[in-house]
Coordinates of N, CA, C and O in Angstrom, one line a residue:
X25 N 25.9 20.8 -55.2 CA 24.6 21.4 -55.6 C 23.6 21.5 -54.4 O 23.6 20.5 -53.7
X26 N 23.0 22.2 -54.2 CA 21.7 22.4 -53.3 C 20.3 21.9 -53.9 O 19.8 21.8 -55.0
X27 N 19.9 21.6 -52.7 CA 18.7 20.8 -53.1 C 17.3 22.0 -52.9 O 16.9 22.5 -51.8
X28 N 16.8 22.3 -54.3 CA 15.4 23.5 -54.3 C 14.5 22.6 -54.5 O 14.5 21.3 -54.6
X29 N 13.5 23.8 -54.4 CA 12.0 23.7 -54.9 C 11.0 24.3 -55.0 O 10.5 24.9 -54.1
X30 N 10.4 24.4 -56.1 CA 9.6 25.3 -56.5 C 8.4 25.3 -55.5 O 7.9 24.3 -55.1
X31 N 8.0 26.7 -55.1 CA 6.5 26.7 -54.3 C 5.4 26.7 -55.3 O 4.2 26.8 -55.0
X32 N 5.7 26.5 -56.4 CA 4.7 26.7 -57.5 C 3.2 25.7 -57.7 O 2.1 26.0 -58.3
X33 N 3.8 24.4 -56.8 CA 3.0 23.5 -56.8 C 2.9 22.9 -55.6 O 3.9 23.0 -54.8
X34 N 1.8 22.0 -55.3 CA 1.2 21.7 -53.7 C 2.2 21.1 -53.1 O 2.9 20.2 -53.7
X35 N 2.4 21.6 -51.7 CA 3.7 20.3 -51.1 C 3.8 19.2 -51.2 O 4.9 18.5 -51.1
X36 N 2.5 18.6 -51.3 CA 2.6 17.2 -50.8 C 2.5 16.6 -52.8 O 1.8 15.7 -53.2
X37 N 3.2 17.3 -53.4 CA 3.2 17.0 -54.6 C 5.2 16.3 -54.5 O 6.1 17.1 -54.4
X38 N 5.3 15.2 -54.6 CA 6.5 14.6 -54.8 C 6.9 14.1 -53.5 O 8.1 13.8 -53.4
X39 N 6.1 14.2 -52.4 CA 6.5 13.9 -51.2 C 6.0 12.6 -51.0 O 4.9 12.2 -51.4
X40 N 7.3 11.8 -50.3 CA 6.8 10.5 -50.2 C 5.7 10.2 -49.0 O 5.5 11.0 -48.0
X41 N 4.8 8.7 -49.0 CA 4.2 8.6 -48.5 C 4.5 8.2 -46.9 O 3.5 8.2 -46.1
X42 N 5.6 7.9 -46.6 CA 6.5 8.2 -45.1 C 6.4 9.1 -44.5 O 6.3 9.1 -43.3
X43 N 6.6 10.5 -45.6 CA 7.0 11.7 -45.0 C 5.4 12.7 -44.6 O 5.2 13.6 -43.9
X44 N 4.6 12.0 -45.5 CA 3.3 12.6 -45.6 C 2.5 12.3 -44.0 O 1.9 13.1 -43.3
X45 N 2.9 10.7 -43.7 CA 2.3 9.9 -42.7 C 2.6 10.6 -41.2 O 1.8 11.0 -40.3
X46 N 4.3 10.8 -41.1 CA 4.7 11.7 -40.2 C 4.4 12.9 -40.1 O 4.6 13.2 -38.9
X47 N 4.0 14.3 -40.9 CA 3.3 14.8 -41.1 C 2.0 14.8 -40.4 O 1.7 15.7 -39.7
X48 N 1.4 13.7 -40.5 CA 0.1 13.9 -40.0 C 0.2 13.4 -38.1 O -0.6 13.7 -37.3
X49 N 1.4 12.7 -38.0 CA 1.3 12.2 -36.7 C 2.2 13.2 -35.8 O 2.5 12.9 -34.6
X50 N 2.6 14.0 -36.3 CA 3.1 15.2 -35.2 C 2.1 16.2 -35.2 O 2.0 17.1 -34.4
X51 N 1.2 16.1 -36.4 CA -0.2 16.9 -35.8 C -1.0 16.3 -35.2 O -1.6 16.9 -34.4
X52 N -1.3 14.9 -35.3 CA -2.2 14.4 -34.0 C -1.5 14.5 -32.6 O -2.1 14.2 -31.6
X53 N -0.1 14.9 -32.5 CA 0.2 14.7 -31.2 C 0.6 16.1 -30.6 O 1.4 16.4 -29.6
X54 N -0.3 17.1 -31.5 CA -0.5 18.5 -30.8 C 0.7 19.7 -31.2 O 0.9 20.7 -30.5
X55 N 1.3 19.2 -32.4 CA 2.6 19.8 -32.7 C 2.0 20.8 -33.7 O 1.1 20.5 -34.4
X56 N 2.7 22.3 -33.8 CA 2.2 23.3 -35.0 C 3.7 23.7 -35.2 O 4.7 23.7 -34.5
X57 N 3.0 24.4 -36.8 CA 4.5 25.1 -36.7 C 4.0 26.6 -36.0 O 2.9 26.9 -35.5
X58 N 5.4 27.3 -36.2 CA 5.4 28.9 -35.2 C 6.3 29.4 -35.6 O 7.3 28.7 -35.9
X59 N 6.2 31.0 -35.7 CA 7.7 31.6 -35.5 C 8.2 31.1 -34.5 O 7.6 30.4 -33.7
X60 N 10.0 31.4 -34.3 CA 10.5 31.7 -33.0 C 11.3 32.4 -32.8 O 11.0 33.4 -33.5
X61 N 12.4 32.6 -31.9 CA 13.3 33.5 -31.9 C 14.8 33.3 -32.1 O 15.2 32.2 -31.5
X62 N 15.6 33.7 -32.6 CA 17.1 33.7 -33.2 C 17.8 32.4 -32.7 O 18.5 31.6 -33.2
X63 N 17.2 32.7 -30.6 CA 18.0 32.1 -29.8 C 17.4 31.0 -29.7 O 18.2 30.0 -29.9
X64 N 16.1 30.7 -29.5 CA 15.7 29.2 -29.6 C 16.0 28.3 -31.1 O 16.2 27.1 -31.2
X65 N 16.0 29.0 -31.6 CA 16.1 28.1 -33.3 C 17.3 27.6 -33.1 O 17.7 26.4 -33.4
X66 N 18.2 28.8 -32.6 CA 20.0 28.3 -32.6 C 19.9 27.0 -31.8 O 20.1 25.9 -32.2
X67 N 19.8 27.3 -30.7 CA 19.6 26.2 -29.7 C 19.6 25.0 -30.3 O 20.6 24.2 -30.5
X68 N 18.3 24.9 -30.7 CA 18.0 23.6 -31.4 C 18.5 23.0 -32.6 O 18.7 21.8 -32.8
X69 N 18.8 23.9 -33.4 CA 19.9 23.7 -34.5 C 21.3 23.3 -34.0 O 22.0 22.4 -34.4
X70 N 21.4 24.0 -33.3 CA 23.1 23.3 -33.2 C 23.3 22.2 -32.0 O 24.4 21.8 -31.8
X71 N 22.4 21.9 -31.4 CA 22.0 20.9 -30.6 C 22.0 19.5 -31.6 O 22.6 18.5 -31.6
X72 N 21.2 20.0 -32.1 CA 20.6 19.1 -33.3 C 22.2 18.5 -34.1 O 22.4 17.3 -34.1
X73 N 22.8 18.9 -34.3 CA 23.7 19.1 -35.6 C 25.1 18.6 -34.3 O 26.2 18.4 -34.7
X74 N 24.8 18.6 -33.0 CA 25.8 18.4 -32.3 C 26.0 16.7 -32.0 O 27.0 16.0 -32.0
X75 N 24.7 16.5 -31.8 CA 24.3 15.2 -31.5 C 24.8 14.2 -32.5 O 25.1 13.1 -32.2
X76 N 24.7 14.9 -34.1 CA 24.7 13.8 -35.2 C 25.8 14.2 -35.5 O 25.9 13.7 -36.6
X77 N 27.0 14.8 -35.3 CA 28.6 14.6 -35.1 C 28.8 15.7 -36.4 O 29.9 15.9 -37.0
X78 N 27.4 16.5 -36.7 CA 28.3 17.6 -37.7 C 28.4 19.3 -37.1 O 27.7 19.7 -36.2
X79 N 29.3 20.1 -37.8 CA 29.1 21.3 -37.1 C 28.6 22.0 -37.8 O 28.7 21.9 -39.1
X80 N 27.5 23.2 -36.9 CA 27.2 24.6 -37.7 C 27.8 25.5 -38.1 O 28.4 26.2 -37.2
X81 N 28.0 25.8 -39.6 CA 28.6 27.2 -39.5 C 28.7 28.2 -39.0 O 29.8 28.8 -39.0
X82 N 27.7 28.7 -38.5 CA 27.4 29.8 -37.7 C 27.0 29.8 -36.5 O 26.6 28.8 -36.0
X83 N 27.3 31.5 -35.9 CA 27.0 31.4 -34.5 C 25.7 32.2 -34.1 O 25.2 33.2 -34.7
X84 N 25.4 31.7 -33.1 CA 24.2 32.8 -32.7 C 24.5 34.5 -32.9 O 23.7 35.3 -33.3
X85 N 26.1 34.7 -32.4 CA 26.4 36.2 -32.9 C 26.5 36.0 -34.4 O 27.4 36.8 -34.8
X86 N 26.1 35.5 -35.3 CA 26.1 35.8 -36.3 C 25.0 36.0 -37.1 O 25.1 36.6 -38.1
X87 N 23.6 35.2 -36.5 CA 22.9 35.5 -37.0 C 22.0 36.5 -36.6 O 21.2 37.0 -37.4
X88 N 22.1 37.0 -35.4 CA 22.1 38.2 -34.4 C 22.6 39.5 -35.3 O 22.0 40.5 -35.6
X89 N 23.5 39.2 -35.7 CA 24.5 40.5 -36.9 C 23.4 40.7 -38.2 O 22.8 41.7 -38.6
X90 N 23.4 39.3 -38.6 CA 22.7 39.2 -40.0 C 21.6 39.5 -39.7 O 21.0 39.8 -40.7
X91 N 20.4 39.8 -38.3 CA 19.2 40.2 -38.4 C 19.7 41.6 -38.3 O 20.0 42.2 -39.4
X92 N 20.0 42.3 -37.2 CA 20.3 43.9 -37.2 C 20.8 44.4 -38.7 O 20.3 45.4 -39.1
X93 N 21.6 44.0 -39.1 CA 22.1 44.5 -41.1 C 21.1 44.7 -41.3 O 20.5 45.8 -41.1
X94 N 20.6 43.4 -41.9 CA 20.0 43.8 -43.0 C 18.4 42.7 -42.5 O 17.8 42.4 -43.5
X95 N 18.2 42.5 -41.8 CA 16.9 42.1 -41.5 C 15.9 40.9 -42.5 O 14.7 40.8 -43.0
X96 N 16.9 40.1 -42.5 CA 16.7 38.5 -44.0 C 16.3 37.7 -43.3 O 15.6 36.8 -43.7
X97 N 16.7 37.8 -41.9 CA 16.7 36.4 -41.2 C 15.1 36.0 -40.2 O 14.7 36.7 -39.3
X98 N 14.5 34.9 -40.5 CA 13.3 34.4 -40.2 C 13.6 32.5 -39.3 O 14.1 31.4 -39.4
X99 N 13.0 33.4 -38.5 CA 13.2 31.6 -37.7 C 11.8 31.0 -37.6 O 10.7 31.6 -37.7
X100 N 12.0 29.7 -37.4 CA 10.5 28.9 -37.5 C 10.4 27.8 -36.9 O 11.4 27.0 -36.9
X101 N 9.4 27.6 -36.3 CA 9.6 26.4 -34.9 C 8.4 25.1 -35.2 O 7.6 25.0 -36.1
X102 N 8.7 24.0 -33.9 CA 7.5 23.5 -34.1 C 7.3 23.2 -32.5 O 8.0 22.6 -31.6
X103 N 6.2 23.7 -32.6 CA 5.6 23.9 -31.1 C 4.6 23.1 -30.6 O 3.5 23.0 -31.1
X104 N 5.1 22.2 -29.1 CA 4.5 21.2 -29.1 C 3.5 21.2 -27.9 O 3.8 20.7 -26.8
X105 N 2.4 21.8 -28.1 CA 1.5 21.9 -26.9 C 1.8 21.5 -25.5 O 1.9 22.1 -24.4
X106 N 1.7 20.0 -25.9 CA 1.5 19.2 -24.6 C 2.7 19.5 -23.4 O 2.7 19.4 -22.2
X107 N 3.5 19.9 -24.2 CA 5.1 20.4 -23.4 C 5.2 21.7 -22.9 O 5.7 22.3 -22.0
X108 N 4.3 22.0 -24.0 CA 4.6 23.8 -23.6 C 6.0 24.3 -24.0 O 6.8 25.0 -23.3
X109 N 6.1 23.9 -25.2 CA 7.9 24.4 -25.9 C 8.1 23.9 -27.2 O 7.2 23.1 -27.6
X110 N 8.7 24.1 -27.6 CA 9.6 23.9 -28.8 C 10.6 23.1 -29.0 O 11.6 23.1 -28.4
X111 N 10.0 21.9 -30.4 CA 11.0 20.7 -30.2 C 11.4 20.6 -32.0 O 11.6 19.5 -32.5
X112 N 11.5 21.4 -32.6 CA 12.0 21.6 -34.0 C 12.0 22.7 -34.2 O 11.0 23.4 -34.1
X113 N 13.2 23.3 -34.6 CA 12.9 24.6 -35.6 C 14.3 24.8 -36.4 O 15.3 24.0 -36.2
X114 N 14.4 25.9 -37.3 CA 15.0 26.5 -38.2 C 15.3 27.7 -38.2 O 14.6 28.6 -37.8
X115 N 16.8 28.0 -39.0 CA 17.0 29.1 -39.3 C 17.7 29.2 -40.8 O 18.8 28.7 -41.2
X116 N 16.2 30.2 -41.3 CA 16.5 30.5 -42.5 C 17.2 32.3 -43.2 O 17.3 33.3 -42.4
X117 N 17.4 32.5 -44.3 CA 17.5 33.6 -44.4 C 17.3 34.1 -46.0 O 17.9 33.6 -47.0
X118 N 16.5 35.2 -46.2 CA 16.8 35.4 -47.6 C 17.7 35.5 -48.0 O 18.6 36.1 -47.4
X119 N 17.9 34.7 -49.7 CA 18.6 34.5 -50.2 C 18.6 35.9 -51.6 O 19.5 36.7 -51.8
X120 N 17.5 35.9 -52.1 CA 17.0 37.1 -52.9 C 15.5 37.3 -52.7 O 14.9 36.7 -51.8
X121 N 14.9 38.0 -53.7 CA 13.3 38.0 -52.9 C 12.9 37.3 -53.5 O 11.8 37.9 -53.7
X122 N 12.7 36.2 -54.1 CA 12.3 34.7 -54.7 C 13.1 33.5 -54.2 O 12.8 32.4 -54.6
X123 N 14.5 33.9 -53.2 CA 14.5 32.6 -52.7 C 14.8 32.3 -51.2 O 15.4 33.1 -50.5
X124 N 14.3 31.4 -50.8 CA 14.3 31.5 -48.9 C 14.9 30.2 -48.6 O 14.5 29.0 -48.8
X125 N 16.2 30.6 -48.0 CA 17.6 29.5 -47.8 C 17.3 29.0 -46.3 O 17.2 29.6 -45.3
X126 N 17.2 27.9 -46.6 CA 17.1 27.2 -44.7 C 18.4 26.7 -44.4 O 18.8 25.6 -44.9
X127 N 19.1 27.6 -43.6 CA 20.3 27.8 -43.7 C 20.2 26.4 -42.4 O 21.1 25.5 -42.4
X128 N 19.5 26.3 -41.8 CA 19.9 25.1 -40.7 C 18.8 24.4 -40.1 O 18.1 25.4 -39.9
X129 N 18.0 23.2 -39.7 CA 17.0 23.1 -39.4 C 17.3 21.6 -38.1 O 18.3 20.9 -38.1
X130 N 16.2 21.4 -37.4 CA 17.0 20.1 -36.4 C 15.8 20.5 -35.1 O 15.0 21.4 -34.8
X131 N 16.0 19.2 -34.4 CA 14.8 18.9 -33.3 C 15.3 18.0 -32.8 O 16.1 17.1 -33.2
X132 N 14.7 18.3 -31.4 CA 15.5 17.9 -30.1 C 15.5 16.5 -30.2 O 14.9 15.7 -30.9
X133 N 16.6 16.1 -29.0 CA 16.7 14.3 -29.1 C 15.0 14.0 -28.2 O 14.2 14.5 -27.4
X134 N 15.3 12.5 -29.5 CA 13.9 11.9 -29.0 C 12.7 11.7 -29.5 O 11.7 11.1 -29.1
X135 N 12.9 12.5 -30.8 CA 12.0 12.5 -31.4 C 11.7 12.0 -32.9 O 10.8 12.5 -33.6
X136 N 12.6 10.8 -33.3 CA 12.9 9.6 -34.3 C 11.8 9.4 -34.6 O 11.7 9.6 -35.9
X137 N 10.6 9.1 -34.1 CA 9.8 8.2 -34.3 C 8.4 9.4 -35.0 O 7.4 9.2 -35.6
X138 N 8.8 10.1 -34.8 CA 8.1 11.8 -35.3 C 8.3 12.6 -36.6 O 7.6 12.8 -37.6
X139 N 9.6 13.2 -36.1 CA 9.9 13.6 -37.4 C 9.8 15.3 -37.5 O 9.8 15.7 -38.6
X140 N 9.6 16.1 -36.5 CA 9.2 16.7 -36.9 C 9.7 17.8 -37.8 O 8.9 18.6 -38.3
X141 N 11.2 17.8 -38.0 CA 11.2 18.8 -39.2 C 10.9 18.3 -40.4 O 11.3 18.9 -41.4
X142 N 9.9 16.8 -40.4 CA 8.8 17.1 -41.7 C 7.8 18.0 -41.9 O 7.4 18.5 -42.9
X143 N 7.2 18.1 -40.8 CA 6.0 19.3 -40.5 C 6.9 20.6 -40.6 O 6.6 21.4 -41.4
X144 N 7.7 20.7 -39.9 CA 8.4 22.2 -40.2 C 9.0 22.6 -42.0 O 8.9 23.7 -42.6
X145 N 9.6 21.5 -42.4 CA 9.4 21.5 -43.6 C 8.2 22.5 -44.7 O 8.2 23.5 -45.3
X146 N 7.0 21.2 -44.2 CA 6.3 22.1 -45.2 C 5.7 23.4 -44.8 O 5.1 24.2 -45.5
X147 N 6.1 23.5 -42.9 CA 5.2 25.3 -42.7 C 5.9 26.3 -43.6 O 5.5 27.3 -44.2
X148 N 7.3 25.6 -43.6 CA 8.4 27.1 -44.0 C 7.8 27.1 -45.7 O 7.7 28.1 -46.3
X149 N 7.6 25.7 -46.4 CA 7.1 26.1 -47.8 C 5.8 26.6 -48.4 O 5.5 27.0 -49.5
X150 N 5.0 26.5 -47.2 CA 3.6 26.9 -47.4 C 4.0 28.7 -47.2 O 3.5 29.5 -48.0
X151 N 4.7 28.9 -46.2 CA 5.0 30.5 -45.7 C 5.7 31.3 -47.1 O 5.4 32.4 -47.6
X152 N 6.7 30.4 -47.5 CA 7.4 30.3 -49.1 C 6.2 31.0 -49.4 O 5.9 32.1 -48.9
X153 N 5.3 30.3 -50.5 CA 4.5 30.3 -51.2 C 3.1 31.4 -50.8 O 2.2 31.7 -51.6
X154 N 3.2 32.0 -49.4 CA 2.1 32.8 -49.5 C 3.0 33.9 -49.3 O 2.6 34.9 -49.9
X155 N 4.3 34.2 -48.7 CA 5.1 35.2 -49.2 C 5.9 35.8 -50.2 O 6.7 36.6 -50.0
X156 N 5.6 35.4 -51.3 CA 6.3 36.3 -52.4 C 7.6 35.0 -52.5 O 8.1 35.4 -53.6
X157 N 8.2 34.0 -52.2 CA 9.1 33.2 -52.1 C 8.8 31.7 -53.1 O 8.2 30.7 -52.7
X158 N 9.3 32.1 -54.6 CA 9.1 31.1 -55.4 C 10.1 29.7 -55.3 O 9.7 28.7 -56.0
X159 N 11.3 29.6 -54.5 CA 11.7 28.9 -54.5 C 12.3 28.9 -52.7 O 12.8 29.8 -52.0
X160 N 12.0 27.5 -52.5 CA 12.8 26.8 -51.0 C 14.1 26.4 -51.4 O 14.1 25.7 -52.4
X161 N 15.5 26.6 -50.6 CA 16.5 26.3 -50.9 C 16.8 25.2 -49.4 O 16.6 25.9 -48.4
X162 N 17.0 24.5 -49.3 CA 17.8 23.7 -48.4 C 19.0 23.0 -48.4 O 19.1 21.8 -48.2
X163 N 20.0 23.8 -48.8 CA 20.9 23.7 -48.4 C 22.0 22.6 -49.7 O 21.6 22.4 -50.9
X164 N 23.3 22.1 -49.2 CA 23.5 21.1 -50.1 C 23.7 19.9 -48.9 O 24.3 20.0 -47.9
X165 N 23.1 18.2 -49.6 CA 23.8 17.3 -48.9 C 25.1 17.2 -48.5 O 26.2 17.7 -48.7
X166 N 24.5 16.2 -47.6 CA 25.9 16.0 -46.4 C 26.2 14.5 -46.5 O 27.4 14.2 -46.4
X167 N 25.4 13.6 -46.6 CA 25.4 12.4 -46.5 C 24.2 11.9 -47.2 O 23.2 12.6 -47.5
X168 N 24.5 10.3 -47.5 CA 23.4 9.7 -47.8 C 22.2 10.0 -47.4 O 21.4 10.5 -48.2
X169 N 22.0 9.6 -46.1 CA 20.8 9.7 -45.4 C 20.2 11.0 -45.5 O 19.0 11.1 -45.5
X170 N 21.1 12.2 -45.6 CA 20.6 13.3 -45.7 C 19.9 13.6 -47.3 O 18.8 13.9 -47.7
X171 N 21.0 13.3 -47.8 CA 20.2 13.8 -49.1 C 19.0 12.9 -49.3 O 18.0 13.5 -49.5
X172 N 19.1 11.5 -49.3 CA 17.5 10.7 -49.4 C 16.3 11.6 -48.4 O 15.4 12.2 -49.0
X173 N 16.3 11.6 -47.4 CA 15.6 11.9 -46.6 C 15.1 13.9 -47.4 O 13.9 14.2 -47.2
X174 N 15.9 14.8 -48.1 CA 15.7 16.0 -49.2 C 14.7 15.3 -50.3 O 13.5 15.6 -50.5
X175 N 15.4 14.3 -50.9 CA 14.6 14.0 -51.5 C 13.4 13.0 -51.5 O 12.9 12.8 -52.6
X176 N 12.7 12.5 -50.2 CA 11.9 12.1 -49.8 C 10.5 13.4 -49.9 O 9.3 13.2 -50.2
X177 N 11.4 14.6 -49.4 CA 10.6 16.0 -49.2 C 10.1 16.5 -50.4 O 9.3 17.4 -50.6
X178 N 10.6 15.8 -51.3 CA 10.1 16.6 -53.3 C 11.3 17.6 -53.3 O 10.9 18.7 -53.6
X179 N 12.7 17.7 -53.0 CA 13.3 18.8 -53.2 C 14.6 17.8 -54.0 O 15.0 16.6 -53.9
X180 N 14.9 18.8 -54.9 CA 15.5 18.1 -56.7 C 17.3 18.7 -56.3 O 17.5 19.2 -55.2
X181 N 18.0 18.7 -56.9 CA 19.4 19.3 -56.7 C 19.0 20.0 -57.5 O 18.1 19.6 -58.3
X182 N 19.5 21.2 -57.4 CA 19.7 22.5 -58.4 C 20.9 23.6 -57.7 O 21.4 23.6 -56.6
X183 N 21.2 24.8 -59.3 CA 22.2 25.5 -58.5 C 21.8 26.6 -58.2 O 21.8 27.3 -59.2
X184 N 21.5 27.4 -57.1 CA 20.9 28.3 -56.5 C 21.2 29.5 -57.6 O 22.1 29.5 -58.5
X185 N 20.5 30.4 -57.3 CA 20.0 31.6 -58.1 C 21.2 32.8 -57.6 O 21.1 34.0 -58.0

């Protein structure tokens, strides 16, 4: 099952108070979210996903394919001033026009103590919710830790649309 969530109601509605905290400490340390581009998001995603011993489905020529088709695919970063770069992002893709699938999300080593695809988290559900996108899809667990850490975020198992 995949873990949704309705944009229907405020993010920080079911979100724990860990996740809220980090949140606020990757914006005092100058982090936003941002678009990005196919190639940075990949980067960091499969970097991301390389590190913690699992693989991505997909390849940068694939999601390269999937924007020229049919044009679903939206990437999203989090951008850290002080660096001058990008140290979390995602790639998502519509799923139908009410649902927006984060097909992969991850941030660079080193940044444990941060967190930032909690802040990226909620830019993509706030962007959800002012786009026409009633539901966030993230994917289905992989492990414990992963799914706790879903459901830390307010996101429920459900079976996608």
């Amino acid at each position: 099952q995949h873990y949704m969530r309705s944009t229907a109601r405020p993010f920080e509605e079911g979100v724990s108070r860990g996740q809220l905290r980090r949140i606020a400490k990757c914006e005092a340390a100058g982090m936003v979210v941002s678009n990005t581009t196919i190639r940075v998001a990949y980067s960091i995603v499969s970097e991301n996903r390389h590190r913690k011993g699992r693989q991505y489905g997909m390849t940068m020529h694939d999601w390269f394919y999937l924007f020229e088709k049919s044009n679903v695919v939206y990437c999203f970063g989090i951008y850290e001033i002080a660096i001058d770069g990008f140290v979390a992002a995602a790639l998502c893709a519509r799923a139908s026009d009410t649902v927006l699938y984060v097909s992969g999300w991850g941030d660079i080593a080193g940044l444990d103590e941060f967190s930032p695809v909690t802040l990226l988290c909620r830019g993509i559900y706030l962007w959800c919710a002012q786009n026409g996108f009633t539901t966030m899809d993230i994917g289905i667990g992989g492990d414990e830790g992963l799914d706790n850490f879903k459901l830390r975020l307010g996101f429920k198992k459900g079976v996608p649309c």
